[in-house]
Amino acid sequence: MKKFKMVLIAVGILLMAVGCSNKAQEVTQTDQLVASEEASTVQETDQDKESAEGRPVIRLAGSDTGIPNPFRHHTRGPGMSKMQILYDSLLESGADDYVPWLAKSWRIDESGLTYSFDLVNNAVWHDGEPLTVEDVIFTFDYYREHTPVLNNLIVNGTYIVESVEKTGDWTFDVKVNTHDNTYLSRLGGARILPKHIWQSVEDPIAYEAEDAAVGSGPYKMTYYDAVKGEYRYEAFDEYWGLKPAVEAIEWVPVSDSVLAFENEEIDLINIAPDLLARYSSDAKYTIQNLPSYHSYRLMMNMDAVDALKSVEVRKALAYGINRKSLIDKIARGAAEISSMGYVPSTSSWYNPNIEAYDYDMAKSKRLLEGKKLSFKLLTGNAPAEVKLAELIRIDLEAIGVEVTIESVESKTRDQAVKKGNYELLLINSGGMGGDPDYLRSIYGNASSNTAALNAATLKGYYNEEVSRLATAQATVKSGAERKEMIFEMQKLIAEDVPMIMLYSNDDNFVYRQEYYDGWFARFDHSKLDHNKLSYVVRE
């Protein structure tokens, strides 16, 4: 295997941030490690935009999102996706559901406690070692003691895997602690580790050797510079599965993504709707409009602010914000008002029959009953966020609520979410695609299959019935009964207004189809550049 040059920043344990975003977290420079001098920087590499095999080199706007292994990547979308391109799992997310990957087939026994998998027999690691059942067994044992960034194998504080048993040369059984409707996706989504590398690593958070990003995926990392935020992945032509569709993927920092795209410095952009006209009339461009699984939301710290413990006050704030006007002024109309029950309207699990909280200033004032309230609103420093915060301030002051805005860098804002250092907080967060079990994490005070917000970040909220339903929906075997529970949870959540769901932007991706037309959206995540299947040859 060709060694990669890796310029690292020692950062210690990464912050478990919330949701997904195209903005990478910032880190503090303390040291640098150069693992090899064989590779060149992305800027220094004199690569043609197309290989001898006719495969293009894809360049994307990016910044540092951590070492792309299961223990060191940043939790926001770009970091997670870079890791998933390098590391395979038993299943992957397809267009409509989970699809076979390292596991070519699987069975679940009637009890729901034993998952039997049939592993592919031709997978190899980027260093040429074979991938075997022993690697899978090692991975589940290792994750028990060493928690990965995407911690989906712990539910309600308990590691769900009781044992993994080899049943044949290429088959194995995973026994779990209880029946749960999400366990297939949890087991199937775990990124498999090479035993021969990690078995001697006692502290994966501190591990920075040159094999720290050796996976079994369709691409291998050949360059990483944490200071510049540059990455280069090259096609792994010994890949066992769907073949790499491009010669290389490069992430490079750009100051203006639209200008960089028009100068052909990058190959994909996600733009605001008012810019679409410049591309829609030109046949060389393809535009993909996709619903987003992100939403702006106004978080309310009920632990820190007594007034916010009142459901009448929270409802008053919800009725007092003109979300339709926010969409018109910020998103130019290309967005959708979010459901106060959290589940997006594009989901088959969405309950349309809950309180919508349409703008109603008079109702808002009645609910406040003359109270004079004042809050500090924390927001990121991106221009759109600052403007959104200002519009919310104007709306709330119209109902007699004084708001003071504090704008900080996104990393500081994200830290405030986790630590509870806020009164009101504005954030755009994801994790709203796929199975609605995310409600268990965010509102049900339990672990769920999501990297988004969780009960630890929703300060001061508890509803006993929501928690009961959150647990019950995960274990009930009747699909119809489960849907009733999910619908009831949305109704109760909307009545409580533990956070004010604002709106979801549409995603507007633009690319040159003649150069590369393999972009793909999976069923649980709309970002084309975050999807592993965007970079392989699909039938």
Coordinates of C-alpha atoms in Angstrom, one line a residue:
M1 CA 0.0 0.0 0.0
K2 CA 1.2 3.5 -0.8
K3 CA 1.7 5.4 2.4
F4 CA -0.1 8.6 2.8
K5 CA 1.3 11.9 4.0
M6 CA -0.7 12.8 7.0
V7 CA -0.4 16.2 8.7
L8 CA -2.3 15.9 12.0
I9 CA -3.3 18.3 14.8
A10 CA -3.3 16.7 18.2
V11 CA -6.7 17.6 19.5
G12 CA -7.6 15.1 22.3
I13 CA -11.1 13.9 22.6
L14 CA -13.4 15.4 20.0
L15 CA -16.5 17.2 21.0
M16 CA -19.7 15.2 20.3
A17 CA -21.3 17.9 18.3
V18 CA -24.9 18.0 17.1
G19 CA -26.5 17.3 13.7
C20 CA -24.8 17.7 10.3
S21 CA -23.4 20.7 8.5
N22 CA -21.1 21.7 5.7
K23 CA -19.0 23.8 8.2
A24 CA -16.2 21.8 9.8
Q25 CA -15.3 22.2 13.5
E26 CA -12.2 24.2 14.2
V27 CA -9.3 22.7 16.1
T28 CA -6.3 24.3 17.9
Q29 CA -2.8 23.6 16.5
T30 CA -0.5 22.0 19.1
D31 CA 1.7 19.7 17.1
Q32 CA 2.2 18.2 13.6
L33 CA 3.1 14.7 12.5
V34 CA 4.3 13.9 9.0
A35 CA 3.9 10.2 8.5
S36 CA 5.4 10.0 5.0
E37 CA 7.0 12.3 2.4
E38 CA 5.8 10.2 -0.5
A39 CA 2.6 12.0 -1.2
S40 CA 2.2 15.6 -2.3
T41 CA -0.3 18.2 -1.2
V42 CA -3.5 18.5 -3.2
Q43 CA -2.2 21.8 -4.6
E44 CA 1.1 20.4 -5.5
T45 CA -0.3 17.3 -7.1
D46 CA 0.0 17.7 -10.9
Q47 CA -3.0 15.4 -11.7
D48 CA -5.0 15.5 -14.9
K49 CA -8.7 15.9 -14.3
E50 CA -9.2 12.4 -15.9
S51 CA -7.3 9.2 -15.5
A52 CA -6.0 6.9 -18.2
E53 CA -9.1 4.7 -17.5
G54 CA -11.3 7.6 -18.2
R55 CA -12.3 8.2 -14.6
P56 CA -12.5 11.8 -13.5
V57 CA -10.9 13.4 -10.4
I58 CA -13.6 14.9 -8.3
R59 CA -12.8 18.0 -6.3
L60 CA -15.1 19.3 -3.5
A61 CA -15.1 22.3 -1.2
G62 CA -13.9 21.2 2.2
S63 CA -12.1 21.9 5.4
D64 CA -10.6 19.9 8.3
T65 CA -13.1 17.4 9.7
G66 CA -10.7 15.2 11.7
I67 CA -8.9 12.0 11.0
P68 CA -11.5 10.0 9.0
N69 CA -11.6 6.8 11.2
P70 CA -14.4 5.7 13.4
F71 CA -12.8 7.3 16.5
R72 CA -11.5 10.7 15.3
H73 CA -13.8 12.1 12.7
H74 CA -16.0 15.2 13.5
T75 CA -19.6 14.3 14.1
R76 CA -21.0 16.7 11.6
G77 CA -21.9 15.4 8.1
P78 CA -18.6 16.0 6.2
G79 CA -16.5 14.2 8.8
M80 CA -18.9 11.3 9.1
S81 CA -19.1 10.9 5.3
K82 CA -15.3 11.0 4.8
M83 CA -15.0 8.2 7.3
Q84 CA -17.7 6.1 5.7
I85 CA -16.1 6.2 2.3
L86 CA -13.0 4.6 3.7
Y87 CA -14.6 2.1 6.1
D88 CA -17.2 -0.5 5.1
S89 CA -20.1 -1.8 7.1
L90 CA -22.3 -4.8 6.9
L91 CA -25.1 -2.8 5.3
E92 CA -25.2 0.6 3.5
S93 CA -28.0 3.0 3.0
G94 CA -29.6 2.8 -0.5
A95 CA -32.2 4.8 -2.3
D96 CA -35.1 3.2 -0.4
D97 CA -33.7 1.1 2.4
Y98 CA -30.6 -0.6 3.7
V99 CA -28.8 -2.7 1.1
P100 CA -26.3 -5.6 1.4
W101 CA -22.6 -4.6 1.7
L102 CA -20.0 -6.6 3.6
A103 CA -22.9 -8.8 4.5
K104 CA -24.3 -10.3 1.4
S105 CA -27.3 -11.7 3.2
W106 CA -28.8 -11.8 6.7
R107 CA -31.5 -13.4 8.8
I108 CA -33.2 -12.5 12.1
D109 CA -34.7 -15.3 14.2
E110 CA -38.3 -15.2 15.5
S111 CA -37.2 -13.9 18.9
G112 CA -35.4 -11.0 17.3
L113 CA -32.4 -11.8 19.4
T114 CA -30.1 -13.5 16.9
Y115 CA -28.9 -11.9 13.7
S116 CA -27.2 -14.2 11.3
F117 CA -24.9 -12.7 8.6
D118 CA -23.2 -14.1 5.5
L119 CA -20.0 -12.2 4.9
V120 CA -18.5 -11.6 1.5
N121 CA -15.4 -13.7 1.0
N122 CA -13.3 -11.4 -1.2
A123 CA -12.9 -8.2 0.8
V124 CA -9.4 -6.9 1.6
W125 CA -8.1 -4.0 3.6
H126 CA -6.2 -1.1 2.0
D127 CA -2.9 -2.7 3.1
G128 CA -3.7 -5.9 1.3
E129 CA -4.7 -8.0 4.3
P130 CA -7.9 -10.1 3.9
L131 CA -11.1 -9.0 5.7
T132 CA -12.5 -11.9 7.7
V133 CA -15.1 -12.9 10.2
E134 CA -12.4 -12.4 12.9
D135 CA -12.3 -8.7 12.0
V136 CA -16.1 -8.4 12.5
I137 CA -15.9 -10.2 15.9
F138 CA -13.0 -8.0 16.9
T139 CA -14.9 -4.9 15.9
F140 CA -17.9 -5.5 18.0
D141 CA -15.7 -6.5 21.0
Y142 CA -13.5 -3.4 20.5
Y143 CA -16.5 -1.0 20.3
R144 CA -17.7 -2.4 23.7
E145 CA -14.6 -1.0 25.3
H146 CA -13.7 1.9 23.0
T147 CA -16.7 4.0 21.9
P148 CA -16.7 5.3 18.3
V149 CA -17.9 8.8 17.4
L150 CA -21.1 7.4 16.0
N151 CA -22.2 5.5 19.1
N152 CA -25.2 3.5 17.9
L153 CA -24.4 0.3 19.7
I154 CA -25.4 1.6 23.1
V155 CA -29.1 1.9 23.9
N156 CA -30.3 3.2 27.2
G157 CA -26.8 3.0 28.6
T158 CA -26.3 -0.7 27.6
Y159 CA -24.2 -2.2 24.9
I160 CA -26.6 -4.1 22.7
V161 CA -24.3 -6.8 21.5
E162 CA -24.1 -9.7 24.0
S163 CA -21.9 -12.0 21.8
V164 CA -20.7 -12.6 18.3
E165 CA -20.1 -16.2 17.3
K166 CA -18.4 -17.5 14.2
T167 CA -20.7 -20.2 12.6
G168 CA -18.7 -20.9 9.4
D169 CA -15.8 -19.7 7.4
W170 CA -17.8 -16.7 6.2
T171 CA -20.8 -16.7 8.5
F172 CA -21.4 -15.4 12.1
D173 CA -24.3 -14.8 14.5
V174 CA -24.7 -11.7 16.6
K175 CA -26.8 -12.1 19.8
V176 CA -28.4 -8.9 21.1
N177 CA -29.9 -8.0 24.5
T178 CA -33.5 -7.5 23.4
H179 CA -35.7 -7.2 20.4
D180 CA -35.6 -3.7 18.9
N181 CA -36.8 -2.4 15.6
T182 CA -33.6 -0.4 15.1
Y183 CA -31.0 -3.1 15.8
L184 CA -30.5 -4.2 12.2
S185 CA -29.5 -0.7 11.2
R186 CA -27.4 -0.3 14.3
L187 CA -25.5 -3.6 13.7
G188 CA -25.4 -3.1 9.9
G189 CA -24.1 0.5 10.2
A190 CA -21.1 -0.3 12.5
R191 CA -17.9 0.4 10.6
I192 CA -15.7 -2.7 10.6
L193 CA -12.1 -2.4 11.8
P194 CA -9.0 -4.2 10.7
K195 CA -8.1 -6.4 13.7
H196 CA -4.4 -6.6 12.7
I197 CA -4.1 -2.8 13.2
W198 CA -6.4 -2.0 16.1
Q199 CA -5.8 -5.0 18.4
S200 CA -2.7 -3.4 19.8
V201 CA -4.2 0.1 20.1
E202 CA -5.1 0.8 23.7
D203 CA -6.2 4.4 23.1
P204 CA -7.9 4.9 19.7
I205 CA -8.5 8.6 20.4
A206 CA -4.7 9.2 20.6
Y207 CA -3.7 6.9 17.7
E208 CA -2.1 8.8 14.9
A209 CA 0.0 6.3 13.0
E210 CA 0.1 6.2 9.2
D211 CA -2.3 3.2 9.2
A212 CA -4.9 5.1 11.4
A213 CA -7.2 5.4 8.4
V214 CA -6.8 2.0 6.7
G215 CA -10.2 0.7 5.8
S216 CA -11.7 -1.7 3.3
G217 CA -13.8 0.9 1.3
P218 CA -13.6 1.8 -2.4
Y219 CA -11.1 4.6 -1.8
K220 CA -8.0 4.9 0.3
M221 CA -6.6 8.1 1.8
T222 CA -3.3 9.1 0.4
Y223 CA -3.1 12.7 1.8
Y224 CA -4.4 14.6 4.7
D225 CA -3.4 18.0 6.0
A226 CA -5.4 19.1 9.1
V227 CA -4.0 22.6 9.0
K228 CA -5.2 23.3 5.4
G229 CA -8.2 21.0 5.6
E230 CA -7.1 19.1 2.5
Y231 CA -7.8 15.4 1.8
R232 CA -7.0 13.2 -1.2
Y233 CA -8.7 9.8 -1.6
E234 CA -7.6 7.5 -4.5
A235 CA -9.5 4.7 -6.1
F236 CA -8.8 1.3 -4.4
D237 CA -8.8 -0.9 -7.5
E238 CA -8.6 -4.1 -5.4
Y239 CA -12.0 -3.2 -3.9
W240 CA -14.2 -6.2 -3.5
G241 CA -17.5 -4.6 -4.3
L242 CA -19.0 -1.9 -6.6
K243 CA -16.0 -0.4 -8.4
P244 CA -14.7 3.1 -7.8
A245 CA -16.3 5.5 -10.3
V246 CA -13.7 8.2 -10.0
E247 CA -9.9 8.2 -10.0
A248 CA -9.7 10.4 -6.9
I249 CA -11.7 12.6 -4.6
E250 CA -10.1 15.7 -3.3
W251 CA -11.4 18.1 -0.7
V252 CA -9.9 21.6 -0.9
P253 CA -10.6 24.9 1.0
V254 CA -12.3 27.6 -1.1
S255 CA -13.2 31.1 -0.2
D256 CA -16.2 31.3 -2.6
S257 CA -17.7 28.0 -3.6
V258 CA -19.8 29.4 -6.4
L259 CA -16.9 31.2 -8.0
A260 CA -14.7 28.0 -7.5
F261 CA -17.4 26.0 -9.2
E262 CA -17.7 28.3 -12.2
N263 CA -13.9 28.3 -12.5
E264 CA -14.1 24.5 -12.5
E265 CA -12.0 24.3 -9.3
I266 CA -14.7 22.2 -7.7
D267 CA -17.3 19.9 -9.2
L268 CA -20.5 20.2 -7.0
I269 CA -22.2 23.0 -5.2
N270 CA -25.3 23.3 -3.0
I271 CA -26.7 26.8 -3.5
A272 CA -29.4 29.2 -2.5
P273 CA -32.5 29.2 -4.7
D274 CA -31.9 32.7 -5.9
L275 CA -28.8 31.5 -7.7
L276 CA -30.4 28.7 -9.6
A277 CA -31.4 30.8 -12.5
R278 CA -27.8 31.2 -13.6
Y279 CA -27.6 27.5 -14.2
S280 CA -31.1 26.3 -15.0
S281 CA -31.0 27.6 -18.6
D282 CA -27.6 26.1 -19.4
A283 CA -27.8 22.5 -20.7
K284 CA -24.3 21.6 -19.4
Y285 CA -25.6 21.8 -15.8
T286 CA -27.8 19.4 -13.9
I287 CA -29.8 20.7 -10.9
Q288 CA -31.0 18.3 -8.2
N289 CA -33.6 19.7 -5.8
L290 CA -33.9 17.5 -2.7
P291 CA -35.8 17.8 0.5
S292 CA -33.5 18.4 3.4
Y293 CA -33.3 16.4 6.6
H294 CA -32.0 19.4 8.5
S295 CA -34.1 22.1 10.2
Y296 CA -33.5 25.4 11.9
R297 CA -34.8 25.2 15.4
L298 CA -34.9 27.5 18.4
M299 CA -33.8 25.7 21.5
M300 CA -35.0 26.8 24.9
N301 CA -33.1 26.0 28.1
M302 CA -35.7 25.0 30.6
D303 CA -33.0 24.2 33.2
A304 CA -31.5 27.6 33.1
V305 CA -34.6 29.8 32.7
D306 CA -37.6 29.4 34.9
A307 CA -40.0 31.2 32.5
L308 CA -39.3 28.6 29.9
K309 CA -40.6 25.8 32.1
S310 CA -44.1 27.2 31.4
V311 CA -45.7 25.5 28.4
E312 CA -47.8 28.6 27.9
V313 CA -44.7 30.7 27.4
R314 CA -43.1 28.2 25.0
K315 CA -46.4 28.1 23.0
A316 CA -46.5 31.9 23.0
L317 CA -43.0 32.1 21.5
A318 CA -44.0 29.5 18.9
Y319 CA -47.1 31.4 17.9
G320 CA -45.2 34.7 18.0
I321 CA -42.6 33.7 15.3
N322 CA -43.8 34.2 11.7
R323 CA -42.1 31.2 10.2
K324 CA -43.6 31.8 6.7
S325 CA -42.1 35.2 6.7
L326 CA -38.7 33.8 7.8
I327 CA -38.8 31.5 4.8
D328 CA -39.7 34.3 2.4
K329 CA -37.0 36.6 3.7
I330 CA -34.1 34.1 4.3
A331 CA -34.8 31.1 2.1
R332 CA -36.5 33.1 -0.8
G333 CA -39.5 30.8 -0.4
A334 CA -37.5 27.6 -1.1
A335 CA -38.1 26.0 2.3
E336 CA -40.8 24.2 4.3
I337 CA -42.1 25.1 7.7
S338 CA -41.0 22.3 10.0
S339 CA -43.4 20.2 12.0
M340 CA -43.5 20.9 15.8
G341 CA -43.7 17.1 16.1
Y342 CA -40.2 17.0 14.5
V343 CA -40.8 14.3 11.9
P344 CA -40.5 15.9 8.4
S345 CA -43.6 16.0 6.1
T346 CA -41.7 13.9 3.5
S347 CA -41.6 11.0 5.9
S348 CA -44.1 8.1 5.8
W349 CA -44.1 8.5 9.6
Y350 CA -45.3 12.1 9.6
N351 CA -48.4 13.0 11.5
P352 CA -50.2 15.9 9.8
N353 CA -52.9 16.1 12.4
I354 CA -51.0 18.0 15.1
E355 CA -51.0 21.7 16.1
A356 CA -49.2 23.6 13.3
Y357 CA -48.6 26.8 15.3
D358 CA -49.4 29.1 12.5
Y359 CA -48.4 32.7 13.2
D360 CA -50.9 34.3 15.6
M361 CA -49.7 37.4 17.5
A362 CA -53.0 37.8 19.3
K363 CA -53.0 34.3 20.6
S364 CA -49.3 34.6 21.6
K365 CA -50.1 37.8 23.7
R366 CA -53.0 36.0 25.4
L367 CA -50.8 33.1 26.4
L368 CA -48.2 35.5 27.9
E369 CA -50.8 37.2 30.0
G370 CA -48.9 40.4 30.2
K371 CA -45.6 38.9 31.3
K372 CA -42.6 41.0 30.5
L373 CA -39.9 38.5 29.5
S374 CA -36.3 39.0 28.2
F375 CA -33.9 36.3 26.9
K376 CA -30.4 36.1 25.4
L377 CA -30.4 34.4 22.0
L378 CA -27.2 32.6 21.0
T379 CA -26.5 32.1 17.3
G380 CA -23.7 31.2 15.0
N381 CA -21.9 34.0 13.0
A382 CA -22.9 32.9 9.5
P383 CA -24.7 35.9 7.8
A384 CA -27.9 33.8 7.2
E385 CA -28.0 32.8 10.9
V386 CA -27.5 36.3 12.2
K387 CA -30.2 37.6 9.9
L388 CA -32.5 34.9 11.0
A389 CA -31.9 35.6 14.6
E390 CA -32.6 39.3 14.0
L391 CA -35.9 38.5 12.4
I392 CA -36.9 36.3 15.3
R393 CA -35.9 39.1 17.7
I394 CA -38.2 41.5 15.8
D395 CA -41.1 39.0 15.9
L396 CA -40.7 38.3 19.6
E397 CA -40.4 42.0 20.6
A398 CA -43.7 42.6 18.8
I399 CA -45.4 40.3 21.5
G400 CA -43.5 42.0 24.3
V401 CA -40.5 39.6 24.7
E402 CA -37.1 41.4 24.7
V403 CA -34.3 39.5 23.0
T404 CA -30.6 40.2 23.0
I405 CA -28.6 38.5 20.3
E406 CA -25.1 37.1 20.8
S407 CA -23.3 35.9 17.7
V408 CA -20.4 33.4 18.0
E409 CA -18.4 31.1 15.8
S410 CA -20.3 27.8 15.0
K411 CA -18.0 25.6 17.2
T412 CA -18.7 27.8 20.2
R413 CA -22.4 27.7 19.6
D414 CA -22.2 23.8 19.2
Q415 CA -20.4 23.5 22.5
A416 CA -23.0 25.7 24.1
V417 CA -25.7 23.2 23.0
K418 CA -24.1 20.3 24.7
K419 CA -23.1 22.2 27.9
G420 CA -26.3 24.1 28.2
N421 CA -24.6 27.5 28.2
Y422 CA -27.6 29.4 26.6
E423 CA -31.1 30.7 27.3
L424 CA -32.4 30.6 23.7
L425 CA -30.2 29.1 20.9
L426 CA -30.6 29.1 17.2
I427 CA -29.1 26.1 15.2
N428 CA -29.6 24.3 12.0
S429 CA -29.3 20.6 12.7
G430 CA -29.9 17.3 10.9
G431 CA -30.4 13.6 11.7
M432 CA -34.1 13.8 10.6
G433 CA -34.0 11.2 7.9
G434 CA -34.8 7.5 7.9
D435 CA -36.4 5.7 10.9
P436 CA -38.2 8.0 13.4
D437 CA -36.4 6.3 16.3
Y438 CA -34.6 9.6 16.5
L439 CA -37.6 10.7 18.6
R440 CA -36.5 8.3 21.3
S441 CA -33.1 10.1 21.6
I442 CA -34.3 13.7 21.4
Y443 CA -37.5 13.6 23.3
G444 CA -37.7 10.2 25.0
N445 CA -34.5 10.5 27.2
A446 CA -33.0 7.4 25.6
S447 CA -30.3 6.4 23.2
S448 CA -31.3 6.3 19.5
N449 CA -29.9 5.6 16.1
T450 CA -28.9 9.2 15.3
A451 CA -25.9 11.5 15.5
A452 CA -28.2 14.5 15.9
L453 CA -29.4 16.2 19.1
N454 CA -30.3 14.0 22.0
A455 CA -31.9 14.2 25.4
A456 CA -28.7 15.5 27.0
T457 CA -29.0 18.6 24.8
L458 CA -32.7 19.2 25.2
K459 CA -32.4 20.9 28.6
G460 CA -35.1 20.5 31.1
Y461 CA -37.7 18.5 29.1
Y462 CA -39.3 15.3 30.3
N463 CA -42.7 13.8 29.5
E464 CA -43.4 10.5 31.0
E465 CA -45.8 9.4 28.3
V466 CA -43.5 10.4 25.5
S467 CA -40.7 8.4 27.2
R468 CA -43.0 5.4 27.6
L469 CA -44.0 5.5 23.9
A470 CA -40.4 6.1 22.9
T471 CA -39.4 2.8 24.5
A472 CA -42.5 0.9 23.4
Q473 CA -42.3 1.9 19.7
A474 CA -38.8 0.4 19.5
T475 CA -39.8 -3.1 20.7
V476 CA -43.4 -3.6 19.4
K477 CA -43.5 -6.0 16.5
S478 CA -46.6 -4.8 14.8
G479 CA -45.8 -2.1 12.2
A480 CA -49.3 -0.6 12.4
E481 CA -49.1 -0.4 16.2
R482 CA -45.7 1.2 16.0
K483 CA -46.9 3.8 13.6
E484 CA -49.8 4.7 16.0
M485 CA -47.2 5.2 18.7
I486 CA -45.0 7.4 16.5
F487 CA -48.0 9.5 15.6
E488 CA -49.0 9.9 19.2
M489 CA -45.5 10.9 20.2
Q490 CA -45.6 13.7 17.6
K491 CA -48.9 15.0 18.9
L492 CA -47.6 15.1 22.5
I493 CA -44.3 16.7 21.5
A494 CA -46.1 19.4 19.6
E495 CA -48.3 20.1 22.6
D496 CA -45.3 20.5 24.8
V497 CA -43.1 22.6 22.4
P498 CA -39.8 21.6 24.0
M499 CA -38.1 23.4 21.1
I500 CA -39.5 25.5 18.3
M501 CA -39.0 23.9 14.9
L502 CA -38.6 26.7 12.4
Y503 CA -38.1 25.5 8.8
S504 CA -36.1 23.2 6.5
N505 CA -34.2 24.5 3.5
D506 CA -34.3 22.6 0.2
D507 CA -31.0 21.3 -1.1
N508 CA -30.1 22.6 -4.5
F509 CA -27.2 20.7 -6.0
V510 CA -25.6 21.8 -9.3
Y511 CA -23.0 19.8 -11.3
R512 CA -21.8 19.3 -14.8
Q513 CA -23.3 16.1 -15.9
E514 CA -20.9 15.6 -18.9
Y515 CA -18.0 15.5 -16.5
Y516 CA -19.6 13.4 -13.7
D517 CA -23.1 12.2 -13.4
G518 CA -22.9 9.6 -10.6
W519 CA -24.3 11.7 -7.8
F520 CA -26.8 9.8 -5.6
A521 CA -29.1 10.5 -2.7
R522 CA -29.8 7.9 -0.1
F523 CA -33.1 7.4 1.7
D524 CA -31.9 8.8 5.0
H525 CA -29.6 11.6 3.9
S526 CA -30.0 14.2 1.1
K527 CA -26.4 15.4 0.8
L528 CA -25.1 14.1 -2.5
D529 CA -21.4 14.6 -1.7
H530 CA -21.8 12.8 1.7
N531 CA -23.0 9.6 0.1
K532 CA -20.6 6.7 -0.4
L533 CA -22.7 5.4 -3.3
S534 CA -22.1 8.6 -5.2
Y535 CA -18.5 7.5 -5.9
V536 CA -19.1 3.8 -7.0
V537 CA -20.3 2.4 -10.3
R538 CA -23.9 1.4 -9.7
E539 CA -26.0 -0.8 -12.0

